[in-house]
Amino acid sequence: FEINSQHGSVRAATVTLPHNKIQTPVYMPVGTQGTLKAITQSQIYQLNPKIMLSNTFFLNLRPGTDTLDMFSGLHNFSGINTNFLTDSGGFQMVSLLDLTEITEEGVQFTSPVDSKRIMLSPEESIRTQQSIGSDVMMVLDDVVSAELDPVKDKARIEQATQRTTRWLDRCINAHTNLNQTMFAIVQGHLDISKNGFREQSIRDIVERKDQLGGIAIGGLSGGETKDQFWKVVKYCCDKLPNDKPRYLMGVGYPLDIVTCVMLGVDMFDCVYATRTGRFGTAFTLEGEINLTREQFSTDNNVIMKGCRCEACYGGISRAYLNCLLKENESVAGSLVSMHNVCFLLDLMTNMRLAILKNEQNQFVQQFLHGWCGDKIDQWAIDALKSVGC
């Protein structure tokens, strides 16, 4: 991990991984099953992401580790030769809570595929990720919802924070493939008080940092207010070591990632770009547009001038996409999804260039006035002001 330029909290860096180098800040497109939904392999190569995210839980269900071992990992199985980061499966504790039972041993799931009971322990999570052959493995953490009451649910929050550290040690002991790097995850709910749960989690991770390739900030994007969100992110970035990449899990809305880069985050992932793209919502430098609306039915402009995605570079009009979306043609959702991923990849590339020239404040102000217009969210104003922007 090499920092190329840093100004206060914001930085541009390079992370060296087995399949290529990643230049940060970076957005990681989410390919739950090893590919981006509704986007072909050749289109992925056009987009040229240097790292993608896949889901350990779902890859373990299908195709399973036997198949992945037969192909010597996800890269050969999928035919995608870029870096992969795999999450541990811990997030499914919250998203599939009615199907899970959490104990000290691990997380027992009822499979949504065949209803079989599956035990995902820290050791099993690492073994599965080693079968996947991901370049970055995430440790298994005990995830609690941000919506828990900090007083009424204090015992559960404390248990999850301390268990996450115990599971971190078990993941470290299970990690045998040194070609794969491993990231720890900061938990601790929304507690950023002195000697609080977030501080305890960070302290435990810092004690083990020499055995880790990076550190993630977890437990957010789960129901907290935006004011709580940015304060937890800033708190963690301020206390995390400067010599490790910082990954903010599950965050990928354009305003959020631009703001959090300024707070000190390096890496992001989120399904929002492709999930909304499939239904016709497109990102532009002037904000989001819903291409299914009647106002675009005669609009001969591309989604966004200057964009390198297949739709924009190919001259496909908003009117044509509007027509395809209304007819439920799947190609329309694919094209808009591609555009949104391209938008986020290039947004981070351009922000990196601004950081290298120490022009990040100007970049952010220009982005804000384009994306938000005259109605910039107060939380973003407060967050940026906290780092002098």
mmCIF file of C-alpha atoms in Angstrom:
data_model
loop_
_atom_site.group_PDB
_atom_site.id
_atom_site.type_symbol
_atom_site.label_atom_id
_atom_site.label_comp_id
_atom_site.label_asym_id
_atom_site.label_seq_id
_atom_site.Cartn_x
_atom_site.Cartn_y
_atom_site.Cartn_z
ATOM 1 C CA PHE A 1 0.000 0.000 0.000
ATOM 2 C CA GLU A 2 1.526 3.275 -1.155
ATOM 3 C CA ILE A 3 0.090 6.743 -0.610
ATOM 4 C CA ASN A 4 0.714 8.815 -3.742
ATOM 5 C CA SER A 5 -0.722 12.095 -2.470
ATOM 6 C CA GLN A 6 -2.385 13.179 0.780
ATOM 7 C CA HIS A 7 -3.896 16.470 1.882
ATOM 8 C CA GLY A 8 -5.290 16.294 5.395
ATOM 9 C CA SER A 9 -7.633 13.321 5.503
ATOM 10 C CA VAL A 10 -8.105 12.868 1.746
ATOM 11 C CA ARG A 11 -5.597 10.717 -0.131
ATOM 12 C CA ALA A 12 -4.812 9.003 -3.412
ATOM 13 C CA ALA A 13 -3.017 5.685 -3.081
ATOM 14 C CA THR A 14 -2.013 2.487 -4.872
ATOM 15 C CA VAL A 15 -2.880 -0.995 -3.610
ATOM 16 C CA THR A 16 -0.878 -3.827 -5.180
ATOM 17 C CA LEU A 17 -2.841 -7.074 -5.545
ATOM 18 C CA PRO A 18 -2.127 -10.306 -7.493
ATOM 19 C CA HIS A 19 -4.116 -9.483 -10.644
ATOM 20 C CA ASN A 20 -3.265 -5.783 -10.994
ATOM 21 C CA LYS A 21 -2.692 -2.586 -9.083
ATOM 22 C CA ILE A 22 -5.650 -0.596 -7.806
ATOM 23 C CA GLN A 23 -5.466 3.164 -7.773
ATOM 24 C CA THR A 24 -7.615 4.730 -5.091
ATOM 25 C CA PRO A 25 -10.099 6.156 -4.416
ATOM 26 C CA VAL A 26 -11.918 3.334 -6.171
ATOM 27 C CA TYR A 27 -15.460 2.066 -6.647
ATOM 28 C CA MET A 28 -15.823 -1.726 -6.775
ATOM 29 C CA PRO A 29 -18.772 -2.939 -8.890
ATOM 30 C CA VAL A 30 -20.744 -5.706 -7.187
ATOM 31 C CA GLY A 31 -20.973 -9.068 -8.941
ATOM 32 C CA THR A 32 -22.741 -11.191 -6.339
ATOM 33 C CA GLN A 33 -22.350 -14.426 -8.314
ATOM 34 C CA GLY A 34 -19.020 -13.518 -9.909
ATOM 35 C CA THR A 35 -20.348 -11.254 -12.649
ATOM 36 C CA LEU A 36 -22.180 -7.943 -12.903
ATOM 37 C CA LYS A 37 -25.914 -8.525 -13.247
ATOM 38 C CA ALA A 38 -27.182 -8.010 -16.825
ATOM 39 C CA ILE A 39 -23.662 -7.149 -18.061
ATOM 40 C CA THR A 40 -21.615 -9.517 -20.244
ATOM 41 C CA GLN A 41 -17.955 -10.410 -19.786
ATOM 42 C CA SER A 42 -16.939 -8.412 -22.861
ATOM 43 C CA GLN A 43 -18.783 -5.391 -21.479
ATOM 44 C CA ILE A 44 -16.982 -5.826 -18.148
ATOM 45 C CA TYR A 45 -13.686 -5.652 -20.037
ATOM 46 C CA GLN A 46 -14.866 -2.439 -21.704
ATOM 47 C CA LEU A 47 -15.634 -0.953 -18.294
ATOM 48 C CA ASN A 48 -12.225 -2.164 -17.064
ATOM 49 C CA PRO A 49 -12.798 -2.262 -13.302
ATOM 50 C CA LYS A 50 -9.556 -3.073 -11.516
ATOM 51 C CA ILE A 51 -11.448 -4.833 -8.726
ATOM 52 C CA MET A 52 -14.941 -6.310 -8.322
ATOM 53 C CA LEU A 53 -16.834 -7.611 -5.312
ATOM 54 C CA SER A 54 -18.456 -11.026 -5.048
ATOM 55 C CA ASN A 55 -20.475 -12.664 -2.306
ATOM 56 C CA THR A 56 -19.007 -15.586 -0.364
ATOM 57 C CA PHE A 57 -22.381 -16.696 0.982
ATOM 58 C CA PHE A 58 -24.033 -17.029 -2.419
ATOM 59 C CA LEU A 59 -20.972 -18.502 -4.170
ATOM 60 C CA ASN A 60 -20.843 -21.129 -1.427
ATOM 61 C CA LEU A 61 -24.468 -22.029 -2.174
ATOM 62 C CA ARG A 62 -23.936 -22.092 -5.930
ATOM 63 C CA PRO A 63 -21.690 -23.245 -7.578
ATOM 64 C CA GLY A 64 -20.119 -24.411 -4.279
ATOM 65 C CA THR A 65 -16.515 -24.977 -3.281
ATOM 66 C CA ASP A 66 -16.147 -28.336 -5.076
ATOM 67 C CA THR A 67 -16.806 -26.689 -8.431
ATOM 68 C CA LEU A 68 -14.643 -23.665 -7.605
ATOM 69 C CA ASP A 69 -11.789 -25.969 -6.557
ATOM 70 C CA MET A 70 -12.148 -27.899 -9.824
ATOM 71 C CA PHE A 71 -11.667 -24.635 -11.743
ATOM 72 C CA SER A 72 -8.916 -23.417 -9.375
ATOM 73 C CA GLY A 73 -10.998 -20.454 -8.302
ATOM 74 C CA LEU A 74 -13.471 -17.834 -9.446
ATOM 75 C CA HIS A 75 -11.153 -16.153 -11.963
ATOM 76 C CA ASN A 76 -10.964 -19.294 -14.106
ATOM 77 C CA PHE A 77 -14.591 -20.238 -13.455
ATOM 78 C CA SER A 78 -15.928 -16.837 -14.547
ATOM 79 C CA GLY A 79 -13.328 -15.956 -17.171
ATOM 80 C CA ILE A 80 -12.905 -12.539 -15.540
ATOM 81 C CA ASN A 81 -9.254 -11.707 -14.983
ATOM 82 C CA THR A 82 -9.449 -8.792 -12.595
ATOM 83 C CA ASN A 83 -9.071 -8.553 -8.833
ATOM 84 C CA PHE A 84 -11.931 -9.909 -6.759
ATOM 85 C CA LEU A 85 -12.819 -8.911 -3.206
ATOM 86 C CA THR A 86 -15.140 -11.327 -1.448
ATOM 87 C CA ASP A 87 -17.216 -10.402 1.550
ATOM 88 C CA SER A 88 -17.350 -12.955 4.329
ATOM 89 C CA GLY A 89 -21.073 -13.649 4.321
ATOM 90 C CA GLY A 90 -21.573 -11.762 7.572
ATOM 91 C CA PHE A 91 -23.911 -9.158 6.077
ATOM 92 C CA GLN A 92 -26.443 -11.920 5.463
ATOM 93 C CA MET A 93 -26.841 -12.109 9.260
ATOM 94 C CA VAL A 94 -28.849 -8.903 8.977
ATOM 95 C CA SER A 95 -30.371 -9.240 5.504
ATOM 96 C CA LEU A 96 -31.504 -12.854 6.087
ATOM 97 C CA LEU A 97 -32.027 -12.570 9.836
ATOM 98 C CA ASP A 98 -35.129 -14.766 9.852
ATOM 99 C CA LEU A 99 -33.047 -17.554 8.281
ATOM 100 C CA THR A 100 -30.074 -17.329 10.660
ATOM 101 C CA GLU A 101 -28.981 -18.329 14.133
ATOM 102 C CA ILE A 102 -25.835 -16.649 15.477
ATOM 103 C CA THR A 103 -23.654 -18.427 18.045
ATOM 104 C CA GLU A 104 -20.027 -18.249 19.139
ATOM 105 C CA GLU A 105 -19.249 -21.031 16.666
ATOM 106 C CA GLY A 106 -20.541 -19.025 13.721
ATOM 107 C CA VAL A 107 -23.712 -18.317 11.788
ATOM 108 C CA GLN A 108 -26.144 -21.098 10.983
ATOM 109 C CA PHE A 109 -28.216 -20.367 7.895
ATOM 110 C CA THR A 110 -31.216 -22.004 6.380
ATOM 111 C CA SER A 111 -30.261 -22.111 2.710
ATOM 112 C CA PRO A 112 -32.650 -20.047 0.560
ATOM 113 C CA VAL A 113 -31.840 -22.495 -2.266
ATOM 114 C CA ASP A 114 -32.692 -25.901 -0.767
ATOM 115 C CA SER A 115 -33.582 -25.161 2.914
ATOM 116 C CA LYS A 116 -30.569 -27.121 4.204
ATOM 117 C CA ARG A 117 -28.880 -25.911 7.383
ATOM 118 C CA ILE A 118 -25.416 -24.432 6.774
ATOM 119 C CA MET A 119 -22.880 -23.464 9.435
ATOM 120 C CA LEU A 120 -20.695 -20.545 8.381
ATOM 121 C CA SER A 121 -17.876 -20.330 10.915
ATOM 122 C CA PRO A 122 -14.884 -17.973 10.615
ATOM 123 C CA GLU A 123 -12.793 -20.945 9.497
ATOM 124 C CA GLU A 124 -15.365 -22.043 6.912
ATOM 125 C CA SER A 125 -15.667 -18.486 5.598
ATOM 126 C CA ILE A 126 -11.908 -18.319 5.015
ATOM 127 C CA ARG A 127 -11.814 -21.828 3.499
ATOM 128 C CA THR A 128 -14.594 -20.848 1.093
ATOM 129 C CA GLN A 129 -12.835 -17.610 0.141
ATOM 130 C CA GLN A 130 -9.614 -19.544 -0.450
ATOM 131 C CA SER A 131 -11.538 -21.837 -2.812
ATOM 132 C CA ILE A 132 -12.896 -18.740 -4.541
ATOM 133 C CA GLY A 133 -9.317 -17.473 -4.840
ATOM 134 C CA SER A 134 -10.276 -13.862 -4.209
ATOM 135 C CA ASP A 135 -7.477 -11.321 -4.071
ATOM 136 C CA VAL A 136 -8.981 -9.730 -0.945
ATOM 137 C CA MET A 137 -10.819 -11.792 1.668
ATOM 138 C CA MET A 138 -13.018 -10.221 4.326
ATOM 139 C CA VAL A 139 -13.079 -11.662 7.837
ATOM 140 C CA LEU A 140 -16.352 -12.956 9.234
ATOM 141 C CA ASP A 141 -17.866 -10.387 11.561
ATOM 142 C CA ASP A 142 -20.886 -10.341 13.840
ATOM 143 C CA VAL A 143 -23.079 -7.702 12.211
ATOM 144 C CA VAL A 144 -25.884 -5.955 14.061
ATOM 145 C CA SER A 145 -28.386 -3.558 12.571
ATOM 146 C CA ALA A 146 -27.730 0.155 12.972
ATOM 147 C CA GLU A 147 -31.367 0.415 14.044
ATOM 148 C CA LEU A 148 -30.725 -1.352 17.367
ATOM 149 C CA ASP A 149 -31.372 0.775 20.430
ATOM 150 C CA PRO A 150 -27.984 1.703 21.985
ATOM 151 C CA VAL A 151 -29.410 1.425 25.522
ATOM 152 C CA LYS A 152 -31.911 -1.408 25.314
ATOM 153 C CA ASP A 153 -29.682 -3.494 23.014
ATOM 154 C CA LYS A 154 -26.335 -2.573 24.598
ATOM 155 C CA ALA A 155 -25.580 -6.165 25.639
ATOM 156 C CA ARG A 156 -26.093 -7.456 22.079
ATOM 157 C CA ILE A 157 -23.957 -4.646 20.620
ATOM 158 C CA GLU A 158 -21.167 -5.366 23.111
ATOM 159 C CA GLN A 159 -21.372 -9.087 22.377
ATOM 160 C CA ALA A 160 -21.153 -8.482 18.620
ATOM 161 C CA THR A 161 -18.203 -6.097 18.957
ATOM 162 C CA GLN A 162 -16.190 -8.482 21.133
ATOM 163 C CA ARG A 163 -17.173 -11.541 19.112
ATOM 164 C CA THR A 164 -16.017 -9.817 15.928
ATOM 165 C CA THR A 165 -12.528 -9.585 17.480
ATOM 166 C CA ARG A 166 -12.580 -13.250 18.530
ATOM 167 C CA TRP A 167 -13.680 -14.223 15.031
ATOM 168 C CA LEU A 168 -10.920 -12.022 13.595
ATOM 169 C CA ASP A 169 -8.345 -14.116 15.467
ATOM 170 C CA ARG A 170 -9.916 -17.320 14.164
ATOM 171 C CA CYS A 171 -9.837 -15.953 10.595
ATOM 172 C CA ILE A 172 -6.171 -15.002 10.977
ATOM 173 C CA ASN A 173 -5.359 -18.533 12.169
ATOM 174 C CA ALA A 174 -7.324 -20.081 9.280
ATOM 175 C CA HIS A 175 -5.656 -17.901 6.639
ATOM 176 C CA THR A 176 -3.071 -20.113 4.901
ATOM 177 C CA ASN A 177 -2.871 -18.784 1.316
ATOM 178 C CA LEU A 178 -0.448 -15.873 1.478
ATOM 179 C CA ASN A 179 -1.282 -14.873 -2.120
ATOM 180 C CA GLN A 180 -4.601 -13.623 -0.750
ATOM 181 C CA THR A 181 -4.736 -10.586 1.493
ATOM 182 C CA MET A 182 -7.269 -10.221 4.290
ATOM 183 C CA PHE A 183 -9.150 -7.167 5.578
ATOM 184 C CA ALA A 184 -10.545 -6.800 9.101
ATOM 185 C CA ILE A 185 -13.852 -5.036 9.768
ATOM 186 C CA VAL A 186 -14.539 -2.328 12.337
ATOM 187 C CA GLN A 187 -17.829 -2.893 14.159
ATOM 188 C CA GLY A 188 -19.307 -1.273 17.259
ATOM 189 C CA HIS A 189 -22.721 -0.026 16.121
ATOM 190 C CA LEU A 190 -22.926 3.800 16.162
ATOM 191 C CA ASP A 191 -20.969 4.240 19.401
ATOM 192 C CA ILE A 192 -18.185 6.786 18.865
ATOM 193 C CA SER A 193 -17.912 7.818 22.505
ATOM 194 C CA LYS A 194 -14.556 7.765 24.305
ATOM 195 C CA ASN A 195 -13.625 4.116 24.975
ATOM 196 C CA GLY A 196 -16.843 3.158 23.204
ATOM 197 C CA PHE A 197 -17.497 0.118 21.051
ATOM 198 C CA ARG A 198 -16.070 1.572 17.814
ATOM 199 C CA GLU A 199 -12.891 2.593 19.632
ATOM 200 C CA GLN A 200 -12.584 -0.875 21.187
ATOM 201 C CA SER A 201 -12.977 -2.521 17.781
ATOM 202 C CA ILE A 202 -10.391 -0.234 16.172
ATOM 203 C CA ARG A 203 -7.945 -0.813 19.033
ATOM 204 C CA ASP A 204 -8.252 -4.597 18.649
ATOM 205 C CA ILE A 205 -7.676 -4.386 14.892
ATOM 206 C CA VAL A 206 -4.683 -2.055 15.181
ATOM 207 C CA GLU A 207 -3.033 -4.583 17.529
ATOM 208 C CA ARG A 208 -3.284 -7.138 14.686
ATOM 209 C CA LYS A 209 -2.676 -4.827 11.725
ATOM 210 C CA ASP A 210 0.599 -6.466 10.660
ATOM 211 C CA GLN A 211 -1.384 -9.592 9.761
ATOM 212 C CA LEU A 212 -3.888 -7.628 7.688
ATOM 213 C CA GLY A 213 -3.848 -6.057 4.247
ATOM 214 C CA GLY A 214 -6.495 -3.456 4.983
ATOM 215 C CA ILE A 215 -9.342 -2.409 7.242
ATOM 216 C CA ALA A 216 -13.037 -2.015 6.460
ATOM 217 C CA ILE A 217 -15.658 0.112 8.179
ATOM 218 C CA GLY A 218 -18.741 -2.051 8.624
ATOM 219 C CA GLY A 219 -22.145 -1.818 10.201
ATOM 220 C CA LEU A 220 -23.382 1.198 8.224
ATOM 221 C CA SER A 221 -25.933 1.712 5.419
ATOM 222 C CA GLY A 222 -28.407 -0.109 7.613
ATOM 223 C CA GLY A 223 -30.902 2.440 8.857
ATOM 224 C CA GLU A 224 -28.791 5.069 10.594
ATOM 225 C CA THR A 225 -29.333 8.765 9.901
ATOM 226 C CA LYS A 226 -26.965 10.502 7.499
ATOM 227 C CA ASP A 227 -25.673 12.595 10.389
ATOM 228 C CA GLN A 228 -24.792 9.432 12.315
ATOM 229 C CA PHE A 229 -23.344 7.899 9.150
ATOM 230 C CA TRP A 230 -20.745 10.549 8.362
ATOM 231 C CA LYS A 231 -19.714 10.999 11.991
ATOM 232 C CA VAL A 232 -18.980 7.269 12.361
ATOM 233 C CA VAL A 233 -17.026 7.267 9.080
ATOM 234 C CA LYS A 234 -14.951 10.286 10.105
ATOM 235 C CA TYR A 235 -14.356 8.883 13.587
ATOM 236 C CA CYS A 236 -13.065 5.594 12.169
ATOM 237 C CA CYS A 237 -10.879 7.220 9.498
ATOM 238 C CA ASP A 238 -9.333 9.551 12.077
ATOM 239 C CA LYS A 239 -8.387 6.618 14.324
ATOM 240 C CA LEU A 240 -7.391 3.990 11.750
ATOM 241 C CA PRO A 241 -3.705 3.631 10.800
ATOM 242 C CA ASN A 242 -2.609 5.666 7.797
ATOM 243 C CA ASP A 243 -0.612 2.821 6.229
ATOM 244 C CA LYS A 244 -3.567 0.540 5.394
ATOM 245 C CA PRO A 245 -6.339 0.964 2.802
ATOM 246 C CA ARG A 246 -9.769 1.832 4.222
ATOM 247 C CA TYR A 247 -12.868 0.242 2.746
ATOM 248 C CA LEU A 248 -16.378 1.536 3.498
ATOM 249 C CA MET A 249 -18.687 -1.425 3.030
ATOM 250 C CA GLY A 250 -21.969 -1.172 1.149
ATOM 251 C CA VAL A 251 -21.715 2.515 0.270
ATOM 252 C CA GLY A 252 -21.886 3.592 -3.374
ATOM 253 C CA TYR A 253 -24.295 6.491 -3.825
ATOM 254 C CA PRO A 254 -22.351 9.235 -5.671
ATOM 255 C CA LEU A 255 -22.831 11.958 -3.038
ATOM 256 C CA ASP A 256 -21.889 9.529 -0.268
ATOM 257 C CA ILE A 257 -18.672 8.316 -1.832
ATOM 258 C CA VAL A 258 -17.411 11.760 -2.858
ATOM 259 C CA THR A 259 -18.019 12.991 0.690
ATOM 260 C CA CYS A 260 -16.424 9.936 2.287
ATOM 261 C CA VAL A 261 -13.312 10.162 0.098
ATOM 262 C CA MET A 262 -12.798 13.577 1.657
ATOM 263 C CA LEU A 263 -13.166 11.977 5.103
ATOM 264 C CA GLY A 264 -10.378 9.512 4.308
ATOM 265 C CA VAL A 265 -11.983 6.427 2.716
ATOM 266 C CA ASP A 266 -10.222 4.645 -0.174
ATOM 267 C CA MET A 267 -12.574 1.868 -1.365
ATOM 268 C CA PHE A 268 -16.337 1.531 -1.865
ATOM 269 C CA ASP A 269 -18.895 -1.001 -3.098
ATOM 270 C CA CYS A 270 -22.651 -0.975 -3.579
ATOM 271 C CA VAL A 271 -25.317 -2.623 -5.749
ATOM 272 C CA TYR A 272 -27.175 0.683 -6.148
ATOM 273 C CA ALA A 273 -25.666 1.503 -9.563
ATOM 274 C CA THR A 274 -26.820 -1.703 -11.244
ATOM 275 C CA ARG A 275 -29.992 -2.273 -9.223
ATOM 276 C CA THR A 276 -31.434 1.136 -10.095
ATOM 277 C CA GLY A 277 -29.980 1.046 -13.595
ATOM 278 C CA ARG A 278 -32.022 -2.029 -14.465
ATOM 279 C CA PHE A 279 -35.159 0.029 -13.813
ATOM 280 C CA GLY A 280 -34.054 3.056 -15.809
ATOM 281 C CA THR A 281 -32.430 5.367 -13.253
ATOM 282 C CA ALA A 282 -29.219 6.849 -14.666
ATOM 283 C CA PHE A 283 -26.443 8.910 -13.082
ATOM 284 C CA THR A 284 -25.353 12.195 -14.654
ATOM 285 C CA LEU A 285 -23.193 15.049 -13.416
ATOM 286 C CA GLU A 286 -26.460 16.981 -12.978
ATOM 287 C CA GLY A 287 -27.944 14.272 -10.748
ATOM 288 C CA GLU A 288 -30.063 11.188 -11.310
ATOM 289 C CA ILE A 289 -32.608 10.947 -14.114
ATOM 290 C CA ASN A 290 -35.411 8.422 -14.511
ATOM 291 C CA LEU A 291 -35.357 7.470 -18.180
ATOM 292 C CA THR A 292 -38.829 5.915 -18.017
ATOM 293 C CA ARG A 293 -40.424 9.357 -17.648
ATOM 294 C CA GLU A 294 -42.361 10.790 -20.561
ATOM 295 C CA GLN A 295 -40.090 13.849 -20.789
ATOM 296 C CA PHE A 296 -37.346 11.631 -22.248
ATOM 297 C CA SER A 297 -39.508 9.983 -24.930
ATOM 298 C CA THR A 298 -38.371 12.537 -27.543
ATOM 299 C CA ASP A 299 -34.956 13.446 -26.049
ATOM 300 C CA ASN A 300 -32.245 12.834 -28.657
ATOM 301 C CA ASN A 301 -29.348 13.397 -26.225
ATOM 302 C CA VAL A 302 -27.238 10.563 -24.854
ATOM 303 C CA ILE A 303 -27.467 9.905 -21.103
ATOM 304 C CA MET A 304 -24.373 12.033 -20.425
ATOM 305 C CA LYS A 305 -22.093 13.734 -22.922
ATOM 306 C CA GLY A 306 -18.458 12.674 -22.691
ATOM 307 C CA CYS A 307 -19.218 9.349 -20.999
ATOM 308 C CA ARG A 308 -17.276 6.370 -22.383
ATOM 309 C CA CYS A 309 -19.969 3.749 -21.701
ATOM 310 C CA GLU A 310 -21.487 1.716 -24.534
ATOM 311 C CA ALA A 311 -24.746 3.680 -24.561
ATOM 312 C CA CYS A 312 -23.225 7.169 -24.532
ATOM 313 C CA TYR A 313 -20.189 6.480 -26.709
ATOM 314 C CA GLY A 314 -22.427 4.593 -29.138
ATOM 315 C CA GLY A 315 -24.784 7.552 -29.471
ATOM 316 C CA ILE A 316 -27.854 5.802 -28.058
ATOM 317 C CA SER A 317 -30.468 8.440 -27.284
ATOM 318 C CA ARG A 318 -32.456 8.862 -24.112
ATOM 319 C CA ALA A 319 -35.582 8.557 -26.264
ATOM 320 C CA TYR A 320 -34.554 5.111 -27.527
ATOM 321 C CA LEU A 321 -33.754 3.929 -24.000
ATOM 322 C CA ASN A 322 -37.108 5.308 -22.840
ATOM 323 C CA CYS A 323 -38.852 3.242 -25.508
ATOM 324 C CA LEU A 324 -36.923 0.065 -24.649
ATOM 325 C CA LEU A 325 -37.565 0.472 -20.931
ATOM 326 C CA LYS A 326 -41.291 0.915 -21.491
ATOM 327 C CA GLU A 327 -41.294 -2.295 -23.538
ATOM 328 C CA ASN A 328 -39.371 -4.096 -20.755
ATOM 329 C CA GLU A 329 -36.521 -4.892 -23.124
ATOM 330 C CA SER A 330 -33.705 -6.254 -20.948
ATOM 331 C CA VAL A 331 -31.008 -4.622 -23.081
ATOM 332 C CA ALA A 332 -32.133 -1.207 -21.818
ATOM 333 C CA GLY A 333 -31.512 -2.107 -18.187
ATOM 334 C CA SER A 334 -28.164 -3.567 -19.175
ATOM 335 C CA LEU A 335 -27.102 -0.383 -20.971
ATOM 336 C CA VAL A 336 -28.164 1.901 -18.119
ATOM 337 C CA SER A 337 -26.474 -0.374 -15.563
ATOM 338 C CA MET A 338 -23.276 -0.232 -17.596
ATOM 339 C CA HIS A 339 -23.520 3.536 -17.734
ATOM 340 C CA ASN A 340 -23.953 3.843 -13.961
ATOM 341 C CA VAL A 341 -20.983 1.595 -13.218
ATOM 342 C CA CYS A 342 -18.897 3.538 -15.728
ATOM 343 C CA PHE A 343 -20.011 6.808 -14.110
ATOM 344 C CA LEU A 344 -18.821 5.713 -10.660
ATOM 345 C CA LEU A 345 -15.545 4.249 -11.926
ATOM 346 C CA ASP A 346 -14.739 7.467 -13.781
ATOM 347 C CA LEU A 347 -15.970 9.682 -10.935
ATOM 348 C CA MET A 348 -13.359 8.087 -8.672
ATOM 349 C CA THR A 349 -10.668 8.248 -11.369
ATOM 350 C CA ASN A 350 -11.297 11.959 -11.860
ATOM 351 C CA MET A 351 -11.386 12.598 -8.127
ATOM 352 C CA ARG A 352 -8.042 10.829 -7.812
ATOM 353 C CA LEU A 353 -6.564 13.105 -10.492
ATOM 354 C CA ALA A 354 -7.862 16.121 -8.573
ATOM 355 C CA ILE A 355 -6.257 14.863 -5.345
ATOM 356 C CA LEU A 356 -2.929 14.349 -7.120
ATOM 357 C CA LYS A 357 -3.072 18.011 -8.205
ATOM 358 C CA ASN A 358 -4.315 19.172 -4.769
ATOM 359 C CA GLU A 359 -7.529 20.366 -6.426
ATOM 360 C CA GLN A 360 -9.902 18.102 -4.497
ATOM 361 C CA ASN A 361 -11.845 20.960 -2.890
ATOM 362 C CA GLN A 362 -12.621 22.508 -6.271
ATOM 363 C CA PHE A 363 -13.585 19.080 -7.626
ATOM 364 C CA VAL A 364 -15.989 18.459 -4.753
ATOM 365 C CA GLN A 365 -17.630 21.882 -5.003
ATOM 366 C CA GLN A 366 -18.141 21.446 -8.747
ATOM 367 C CA PHE A 367 -19.596 17.971 -8.228
ATOM 368 C CA LEU A 368 -21.935 19.155 -5.465
ATOM 369 C CA HIS A 369 -23.361 22.022 -7.486
ATOM 370 C CA GLY A 370 -23.927 19.708 -10.440
ATOM 371 C CA TRP A 371 -25.339 16.734 -8.537
ATOM 372 C CA CYS A 372 -27.331 18.605 -5.879
ATOM 373 C CA GLY A 373 -27.966 21.969 -7.524
ATOM 374 C CA ASP A 374 -28.943 24.537 -4.903
ATOM 375 C CA LYS A 375 -30.148 21.869 -2.454
ATOM 376 C CA ILE A 376 -26.995 20.337 -1.012
ATOM 377 C CA ASP A 377 -27.833 17.973 1.839
ATOM 378 C CA GLN A 378 -26.959 19.486 5.210
ATOM 379 C CA TRP A 379 -25.185 16.333 6.373
ATOM 380 C CA ALA A 380 -22.793 16.560 3.410
ATOM 381 C CA ILE A 381 -22.140 20.254 4.102
ATOM 382 C CA ASP A 382 -21.360 19.434 7.750
ATOM 383 C CA ALA A 383 -19.169 16.453 6.860
ATOM 384 C CA LEU A 384 -17.127 18.388 4.316
ATOM 385 C CA LYS A 385 -16.804 21.384 6.622
ATOM 386 C CA SER A 386 -15.316 19.068 9.269
ATOM 387 C CA VAL A 387 -12.338 18.440 6.958
ATOM 388 C CA GLY A 388 -11.992 22.004 5.711
ATOM 389 C CA CYS A 389 -13.840 21.695 2.407
#
